Amino acid sequence: MPKLYIVPTPIGNLDDITLRAVKTLAAVDVVLAEDTRTTGFLLRHLGLDKRLWAHHKFNEHAAVQTIAARIEAGESVALVSDAGTPGISDPGFLLVRTCIEAGVEVETLPGATAFVPALIQSGFPSDRFCFEGFLPQKKGRSRRLQQLAHEERTMIFYESPYRVVKLLGQLAEVMGGERPVSVSRELTKKFEETVRGTLTSVTEHFTQKEPKGEFVIVVAGTRSV
């Protein structure tokens, strides 16, 4: 059926792909991939041979109208990211909005995303939480950190291994070094690790041990302190 399918892919362990995701990828006419090499590897693992188009932050603005028009013309399209659910700190929002405005049906499959397991295994309250994703690198970063200093809900951040120590240090400056934090990396992979402690102790840990992998940082809100 002509529509846009949002298909989550495993964040590490390929066994986390759902049966519905496999069936959907097998049925669509084309797969939009953040990185065609990464998605190509997944499709080969699943035994699928599909048309792949690159769809990433550098070309999505120019491509969304064309994609929506092709779906209107009768094609079925699946959007995937390198790992996790498209639209969560990855391209997806703009295409979904464009399709909705054009009257194109959008179907989103449930599936893997990194922040949910990181949140649950932090041990912090998960009934209400604040997902921040990647903070701005420059403009607005300091202001946003100051705003979050008094956030009551559990807070979740994404960060790369190259900037995680910097972020932990900045969080300690605005929230206090004794604020509880749980840092998970390489979720679902062979070297998965979660380090819990205070912002000061965890910053020291990753200062002494070279950070590797993608990080999810979960910080306790003020109601948990």
Coordinates of C-alpha atoms in Angstrom, one line a residue, residues 114-195:
A114 CA 18.5 3.9 23.0
F115 CA 17.1 6.2 25.7
V116 CA 14.4 3.8 26.9
P117 CA 16.7 1.0 28.2
A118 CA 19.1 3.7 29.5
L119 CA 16.3 5.4 31.5
I120 CA 14.9 2.2 32.9
Q121 CA 18.3 0.8 34.1
S122 CA 19.3 4.1 35.6
G123 CA 17.0 3.5 38.6
F124 CA 15.7 7.0 38.4
P125 CA 11.9 7.8 38.3
S126 CA 10.6 7.1 34.8
D127 CA 7.0 8.0 35.2
R128 CA 7.9 11.5 33.9
F129 CA 11.1 12.4 32.1
C130 CA 12.6 15.1 29.9
F131 CA 14.3 14.0 26.7
E132 CA 16.9 16.6 25.5
G133 CA 18.8 14.5 23.0
F134 CA 21.9 16.3 21.7
L135 CA 22.3 19.8 23.3
P136 CA 23.3 22.7 21.0
Q137 CA 27.0 22.8 20.5
K138 CA 27.3 26.6 20.7
K139 CA 24.4 29.0 20.6
G140 CA 21.9 28.4 23.3
R141 CA 23.8 25.6 25.1
S142 CA 24.7 27.6 28.3
R143 CA 21.1 29.0 28.6
R144 CA 19.6 25.5 28.1
L145 CA 21.8 24.0 30.8
Q146 CA 20.9 26.8 33.2
Q147 CA 17.2 26.1 32.5
L148 CA 17.6 22.4 33.3
A149 CA 19.4 23.0 36.6
H150 CA 16.0 23.1 38.4
E151 CA 14.2 20.5 36.2
E152 CA 12.2 18.2 38.5
R153 CA 12.0 15.3 36.0
T154 CA 14.6 12.8 35.1
M155 CA 16.7 14.2 32.2
I156 CA 18.1 12.3 29.2
F157 CA 20.9 13.4 26.9
Y158 CA 22.7 11.9 23.9
E159 CA 26.4 12.6 23.4
S160 CA 29.3 11.3 21.3
P161 CA 32.5 9.8 22.9
Y162 CA 34.4 12.9 21.9
R163 CA 32.3 15.4 23.9
V164 CA 30.9 13.3 26.8
V165 CA 33.4 14.4 29.4
K166 CA 32.8 18.0 28.5
L167 CA 29.1 17.6 28.9
L168 CA 29.4 15.8 32.2
G169 CA 31.6 18.6 33.5
Q170 CA 29.2 21.3 32.4
L171 CA 26.3 19.4 34.0
A172 CA 28.3 19.3 37.2
E173 CA 28.9 23.0 37.1
V174 CA 25.3 24.0 36.8
M175 CA 23.6 21.2 38.8
G176 CA 26.3 20.4 41.4
G177 CA 28.8 17.6 41.4
E178 CA 26.8 15.5 43.8
R179 CA 23.8 15.2 41.4
P180 CA 23.2 11.5 40.7
V181 CA 23.8 10.3 37.1
S182 CA 23.7 7.1 35.1
V183 CA 25.7 6.9 31.9
S184 CA 25.1 4.0 29.5
R185 CA 27.2 3.3 26.4
E186 CA 27.2 0.7 23.6
L187 CA 23.7 -0.4 24.6
T188 CA 22.8 -4.0 23.3
K189 CA 26.4 -4.5 22.1
K190 CA 29.2 -6.7 23.3
F191 CA 30.9 -4.0 25.5
E192 CA 27.6 -2.5 26.9
E193 CA 28.3 -0.6 30.1
T194 CA 26.4 1.5 32.6
V195 CA 28.3 3.7 35.1

